[in-house]
Tab-separated table of C-alpha atoms in Angstrom:
chain	number	residue	atom	x	y	z
Q	1	LYS	CA	-37.503	-13.168	-15.333
Q	2	ALA	CA	-38.119	-9.434	-14.972
Q	3	THR	CA	-41.481	-8.319	-13.597
Q	4	LEU	CA	-43.022	-6.071	-16.228
Q	5	THR	CA	-44.141	-2.564	-15.327
Q	6	PRO	CA	-47.446	-1.200	-16.727
Q	7	GLY	CA	-45.425	0.714	-19.335
Q	8	MET	CA	-43.589	-2.444	-20.378
Q	9	GLU	CA	-46.898	-4.305	-20.610
Q	10	ALA	CA	-48.330	-1.577	-22.867
Q	11	ALA	CA	-45.264	-1.724	-25.103
Q	12	LYS	CA	-45.474	-5.518	-25.237
Q	13	LYS	CA	-49.152	-5.377	-26.264
Q	14	ALA	CA	-48.391	-2.877	-29.033
Q	15	HIS	CA	-45.549	-5.106	-30.221
Q	16	GLU	CA	-47.673	-8.261	-30.262
Q	17	ALA	CA	-50.431	-6.445	-32.168
Q	18	GLY	CA	-47.946	-5.494	-34.889
Q	19	ASN	CA	-47.930	-1.773	-33.958
Q	20	TYR	CA	-44.151	-1.632	-34.045
Q	21	ARG	CA	-43.729	2.133	-34.268
Q	22	GLU	CA	-45.825	2.530	-31.123
Q	23	ALA	CA	-43.837	-0.258	-29.472
Q	24	VAL	CA	-40.578	1.551	-30.290
Q	25	ARG	CA	-41.961	4.761	-28.774
Q	26	LEU	CA	-43.140	3.057	-25.585
Q	27	TYR	CA	-40.019	0.931	-25.102
Q	28	THR	CA	-37.831	4.020	-25.627
Q	29	MET	CA	-39.776	5.921	-22.962
Q	30	GLU	CA	-39.525	3.023	-20.519
Q	31	LEU	CA	-35.801	2.629	-21.145
Q	32	ALA	CA	-35.142	6.325	-20.532
Q	33	ALA	CA	-37.163	6.195	-17.308
Q	34	GLU	CA	-35.296	3.124	-16.065
Q	35	GLU	CA	-31.882	4.595	-16.923
Q	36	ALA	CA	-32.768	7.787	-15.028
Q	37	LYS	CA	-33.290	5.910	-11.752
Q	38	PRO	CA	-30.541	6.131	-9.098
Q	39	ALA	CA	-30.319	2.325	-9.053
Q	40	PRO	CA	-31.698	0.904	-12.328
Q	41	ASN	CA	-32.972	-2.663	-12.357
Q	42	TRP	CA	-30.464	-4.505	-14.537
Q	43	MET	CA	-33.047	-7.079	-15.656
Q	44	HIS	CA	-35.396	-4.307	-16.781
Q	45	LEU	CA	-32.576	-2.590	-18.659
Q	46	SER	CA	-31.565	-5.785	-20.434
Q	47	TYR	CA	-35.189	-6.633	-21.280
Q	48	LEU	CA	-35.947	-3.146	-22.640
Q	49	HIS	CA	-32.823	-3.063	-24.812
Q	50	HIS	CA	-33.749	-6.551	-26.044
Q	51	GLN	CA	-37.355	-5.700	-26.931
Q	52	LEU	CA	-36.472	-2.331	-28.418
Q	53	GLY	CA	-33.896	-4.033	-30.639
Q	54	ILE	CA	-36.522	-6.469	-31.922
Q	55	ALA	CA	-38.995	-3.687	-32.735
Q	56	LEU	CA	-36.349	-1.507	-34.404
Q	57	ASN	CA	-35.247	-4.428	-36.564
Q	58	VAL	CA	-38.811	-4.874	-37.828
Q	59	VAL	CA	-39.079	-1.215	-38.878
Q	60	GLY	CA	-35.706	-1.355	-40.632
Q	61	GLN	CA	-33.520	0.621	-38.200
Q	62	TYR	CA	-30.860	-2.052	-38.193
Q	63	ASP	CA	-27.886	-0.213	-36.705
Q	64	LYS	CA	-29.956	1.033	-33.775
Q	65	ALA	CA	-31.412	-2.456	-33.337
Q	66	LEU	CA	-27.935	-3.974	-33.248
Q	67	ASP	CA	-26.761	-1.453	-30.627
Q	68	HIS	CA	-29.681	-2.293	-28.346
Q	69	HIS	CA	-29.228	-6.057	-28.709
Q	70	GLN	CA	-25.528	-5.761	-27.934
Q	71	ASN	CA	-26.305	-3.586	-24.900
Q	72	SER	CA	-28.825	-6.151	-23.700
Q	73	LEU	CA	-26.264	-8.953	-24.006
Q	74	ALA	CA	-23.514	-6.944	-22.286
Q	75	ILE	CA	-25.765	-6.068	-19.316
Q	76	TRP	CA	-26.840	-9.689	-18.938
Q	77	LEU	CA	-23.314	-11.124	-19.116
Q	78	LYS	CA	-22.198	-8.869	-16.256
Q	79	GLN	CA	-24.741	-10.601	-14.026
Q	80	GLN	CA	-25.338	-14.130	-15.339
Q	81	SER	CA	-23.810	-17.131	-17.107
Q	82	SER	CA	-22.815	-17.026	-20.771
Q	83	GLU	CA	-24.784	-20.269	-21.276
Q	84	HIS	CA	-28.107	-18.926	-20.030
Q	85	LEU	CA	-31.032	-19.243	-22.444
Q	86	PHE	CA	-31.436	-15.460	-22.533
Q	87	VAL	CA	-27.919	-15.276	-23.988
Q	88	ALA	CA	-29.101	-17.616	-26.735
Q	89	SER	CA	-31.991	-15.205	-27.414
Q	90	CYS	CA	-29.538	-12.312	-27.624
Q	91	HIS	CA	-27.348	-14.130	-30.150
Q	92	TYR	CA	-30.475	-15.166	-32.060
Q	93	ASN	CA	-31.623	-11.560	-32.386
Q	94	ILE	CA	-28.165	-10.173	-33.155
Q	95	GLY	CA	-27.925	-12.779	-35.905
Q	96	GLY	CA	-31.311	-11.673	-37.203
Q	97	VAL	CA	-30.160	-8.078	-37.571
Q	98	HIS	CA	-26.956	-9.116	-39.366
Q	99	ARG	CA	-29.058	-11.238	-41.702
Q	100	ALA	CA	-31.345	-8.274	-42.425
Q	101	LYS	CA	-28.233	-6.216	-43.250
Q	102	GLY	CA	-26.981	-8.935	-45.602
Q	103	GLU	CA	-24.050	-9.781	-43.321
Q	104	TYR	CA	-24.567	-13.511	-43.602
Q	105	ASP	CA	-21.322	-14.819	-42.112
Q	106	LYS	CA	-21.805	-12.725	-38.958
Q	107	ALA	CA	-25.443	-13.829	-38.838
Q	108	LEU	CA	-24.500	-17.488	-39.097
Q	109	GLU	CA	-21.919	-17.144	-36.322
Q	110	HIS	CA	-24.485	-15.757	-33.868
Q	111	HIS	CA	-27.251	-18.186	-34.849
Q	112	GLN	CA	-24.922	-21.130	-34.362
Q	113	LYS	CA	-24.040	-19.825	-30.886
Q	114	ALA	CA	-27.736	-19.580	-30.067
Q	115	LEU	CA	-28.389	-23.087	-31.394
Q	116	ALA	CA	-25.504	-24.576	-29.397
Q	117	ILE	CA	-26.841	-23.140	-26.114
Q	118	ARG	CA	-30.399	-24.246	-26.878
Q	119	LEU	CA	-29.354	-27.769	-27.829
Q	120	LYS	CA	-27.366	-28.096	-24.598
Q	121	LYS	CA	-30.086	-26.680	-22.363
Q	122	LEU	CA	-33.276	-27.839	-24.079
Q	123	GLY	CA	-32.491	-30.851	-26.279
Q	124	SER	CA	-32.878	-31.335	-30.007
Q	125	GLU	CA	-36.689	-31.255	-30.209
Q	126	HIS	CA	-37.547	-28.043	-28.372
Q	127	LEU	CA	-39.502	-25.317	-30.166
Q	128	SER	CA	-36.726	-22.782	-29.551
Q	129	VAL	CA	-34.376	-25.144	-31.383
Q	130	ALA	CA	-36.844	-25.105	-34.292
Q	131	SER	CA	-36.584	-21.310	-34.370
Q	132	SER	CA	-32.792	-21.527	-34.535
Q	133	HIS	CA	-32.987	-23.991	-37.425
Q	134	ASP	CA	-35.305	-21.554	-39.206
Q	135	TYR	CA	-32.919	-18.654	-38.870
Q	136	ILE	CA	-29.907	-20.694	-39.909
Q	137	GLY	CA	-31.930	-21.807	-42.920
Q	138	GLY	CA	-32.699	-18.174	-43.704
Q	139	VAL	CA	-29.007	-17.313	-43.648
Q	140	HIS	CA	-28.196	-20.176	-46.024
Q	141	SER	CA	-31.010	-19.004	-48.286
Q	142	GLY	CA	-29.564	-15.493	-48.301
Q	143	LYS	CA	-26.224	-16.955	-49.343
Q	144	GLY	CA	-27.891	-18.893	-52.174
Q	145	GLU	CA	-27.336	-22.248	-50.436
Q	146	TYR	CA	-30.875	-23.477	-50.984
Q	147	LEU	CA	-30.364	-27.171	-50.245
Q	148	LYS	CA	-28.770	-26.365	-46.889
Q	149	ALA	CA	-31.585	-23.936	-46.209
Q	150	LEU	CA	-34.262	-26.499	-47.035
Q	151	GLU	CA	-32.624	-29.036	-44.714
Q	152	GLU	CA	-32.751	-26.573	-41.809
Q	153	PHE	CA	-36.350	-25.558	-42.559
Q	154	GLN	CA	-37.439	-29.186	-42.653
Q	155	LYS	CA	-35.829	-29.801	-39.250
Q	156	ALA	CA	-37.859	-26.915	-37.860
Q	157	LEU	CA	-41.042	-28.192	-39.509
Q	158	ALA	CA	-40.620	-31.684	-38.029
Q	159	ILE	CA	-40.225	-30.281	-34.508
Q	160	ARG	CA	-43.274	-28.015	-34.843
Q	161	LEU	CA	-45.494	-30.701	-36.332
Q	162	LYS	CA	-44.643	-33.032	-33.446
Q	163	HIS	CA	-45.458	-30.509	-30.744
Q	164	LEU	CA	-48.034	-28.171	-32.271
Q	165	GLY	CA	-49.937	-29.830	-35.109
Q	166	PRO	CA	-50.457	-28.518	-38.663
Q	167	GLU	CA	-52.622	-25.447	-37.910
Q	168	HIS	CA	-50.744	-23.765	-35.082
Q	169	PRO	CA	-49.692	-20.139	-35.773
Q	170	SER	CA	-45.999	-21.081	-35.613
Q	171	MET	CA	-46.518	-23.513	-38.477
Q	172	ALA	CA	-46.964	-20.532	-40.780
Q	173	VAL	CA	-43.250	-19.794	-40.391
Q	174	SER	CA	-42.278	-23.257	-41.590
Q	175	TYR	CA	-44.807	-23.233	-44.433
Q	176	ASN	CA	-43.518	-19.859	-45.645
Q	177	ASN	CA	-39.870	-20.862	-45.440
Q	178	ILE	CA	-40.272	-24.176	-47.238
Q	179	GLY	CA	-42.565	-22.543	-49.783
Q	180	ALA	CA	-39.854	-20.010	-50.553
Q	181	MET	CA	-37.361	-22.807	-51.219
Q	182	HIS	CA	-39.811	-24.492	-53.602
Q	183	SER	CA	-40.032	-21.175	-55.465
Q	184	LYS	CA	-36.255	-21.031	-55.718
Q	185	ASN	CA	-36.328	-24.528	-57.246
Q	186	GLY	CA	-39.043	-23.587	-59.751
Q	187	GLU	CA	-41.743	-25.641	-57.984
Q	188	TYR	CA	-44.285	-22.841	-57.972
Q	189	ASP	CA	-47.451	-24.849	-57.347
Q	190	LYS	CA	-45.915	-26.409	-54.223
Q	191	ALA	CA	-44.788	-22.959	-53.146
Q	192	LEU	CA	-48.259	-21.470	-53.595
Q	193	GLU	CA	-49.883	-24.289	-51.650
Q	194	LEU	CA	-47.583	-23.716	-48.666
Q	195	HIS	CA	-47.848	-19.921	-48.743
Q	196	GLN	CA	-51.654	-20.206	-48.854
Q	197	LYS	CA	-51.578	-22.476	-45.786
Q	198	ALA	CA	-49.441	-19.925	-43.975
Q	199	LEU	CA	-51.756	-17.077	-44.972
Q	200	ALA	CA	-54.862	-18.954	-43.801
Q	201	ILE	CA	-53.296	-19.575	-40.392
Q	202	ARG	CA	-52.183	-15.974	-39.962
Q	203	LEU	CA	-55.504	-14.490	-41.068
Q	204	LYS	CA	-57.308	-16.673	-38.543
Q	205	GLN	CA	-54.943	-15.997	-35.657
Q	206	LEU	CA	-53.774	-12.418	-36.261
Q	207	GLY	CA	-56.437	-10.695	-38.345
Q	208	PRO	CA	-56.132	-9.119	-41.802
Q	209	GLU	CA	-53.864	-6.170	-40.943
Q	210	HIS	CA	-50.958	-7.777	-39.104
Q	211	PRO	CA	-47.469	-7.354	-40.679
Q	212	TRP	CA	-47.004	-11.144	-40.713
Q	213	VAL	CA	-50.107	-11.373	-42.905
Q	214	ALA	CA	-48.405	-8.878	-45.219
Q	215	THR	CA	-45.388	-11.205	-45.344
Q	216	SER	CA	-47.597	-14.076	-46.479
Q	217	PHE	CA	-49.180	-11.937	-49.209
Q	218	PHE	CA	-45.697	-10.815	-50.248
Q	219	ASN	CA	-44.515	-14.427	-50.561
Q	220	LEU	CA	-47.627	-15.375	-52.514
Q	221	ALA	CA	-47.019	-12.456	-54.852
Q	222	HIS	CA	-43.491	-13.627	-55.622
Q	223	ALA	CA	-44.731	-17.142	-56.392
Q	224	TYR	CA	-47.467	-15.816	-58.686
Q	225	LYS	CA	-44.961	-13.519	-60.393
Q	226	ALA	CA	-42.633	-16.454	-61.027
Q	227	LYS	CA	-45.566	-18.329	-62.576
Q	228	LYS	CA	-46.230	-15.305	-64.832
Q	229	ASP	CA	-49.649	-14.816	-63.228
Q	230	LEU	CA	-49.076	-11.088	-63.025
Q	231	ALA	CA	-52.643	-10.063	-62.156
Q	232	LYS	CA	-52.644	-12.172	-58.979
Q	233	ALA	CA	-49.087	-11.111	-58.217
Q	234	LYS	CA	-50.051	-7.440	-58.448
Q	235	GLU	CA	-53.077	-7.994	-56.222
Q	236	CYS	CA	-51.007	-9.719	-53.518
Q	237	PHE	CA	-48.200	-7.159	-53.686
Q	238	GLY	CA	-50.809	-4.403	-53.320
Q	239	THR	CA	-52.332	-6.009	-50.250
Q	240	ALA	CA	-48.916	-6.507	-48.629
Q	241	TYR	CA	-47.969	-2.905	-49.420
Q	242	ALA	CA	-51.168	-1.497	-47.912
Q	243	ILE	CA	-50.707	-3.407	-44.644
Q	244	ARG	CA	-47.046	-2.484	-44.311
Q	245	LEU	CA	-47.691	1.181	-45.109
Q	246	LYS	CA	-50.318	1.369	-42.368
Q	247	LYS	CA	-48.453	-0.637	-39.731
Q	248	LEU	CA	-44.765	0.093	-40.423
């Protein structure tokens, strides 16, 4: 594990607070400084490419994000095993960018690689395995394969409930994902219940202006819109928009 410099720590804090534009700026500065050294630290380079790719993906700069994730993976593979857990994280994030670009077959390929490494190294009930099930479910959802998606989301939920309990921040991911599948199946009341659980968790843990809170409001808005409750839908869309405009 790379030892983080003060600049990396500052970028990490900005990232965790949802200030992704600031995180991109700080990670970019740190990467340039590391690359300018006579003997760059390969772990630092791989880490910075990795983190910069994540932040760029969030702000919608997908091609740049993909370049940085691929650079991170290439640097790592020159030094370490192809079955290391960091390689799984690289495939996981590369798959996430392809999913955001609508390239679902490429996304599925990388997420399945990540899942295979995690299953081998960590077992079937690890929280990182839950994250892989979530992303594979998201790819199936993007392809319109809602039953396959729901199956993956429920696997992730079962793992998280066992290890974390129903009110842990990570549970919001599962509640949102399963809620979205209920919306796709026309089960809007079930969807609203789950999205409201996710929102409550995120408001408590992250505060009212975090981008993940915006995601929960966005999901609620879609469920209200599907129910023809347009006033509540408009209110939730407006809240999500205001947060995203400020933060992203």
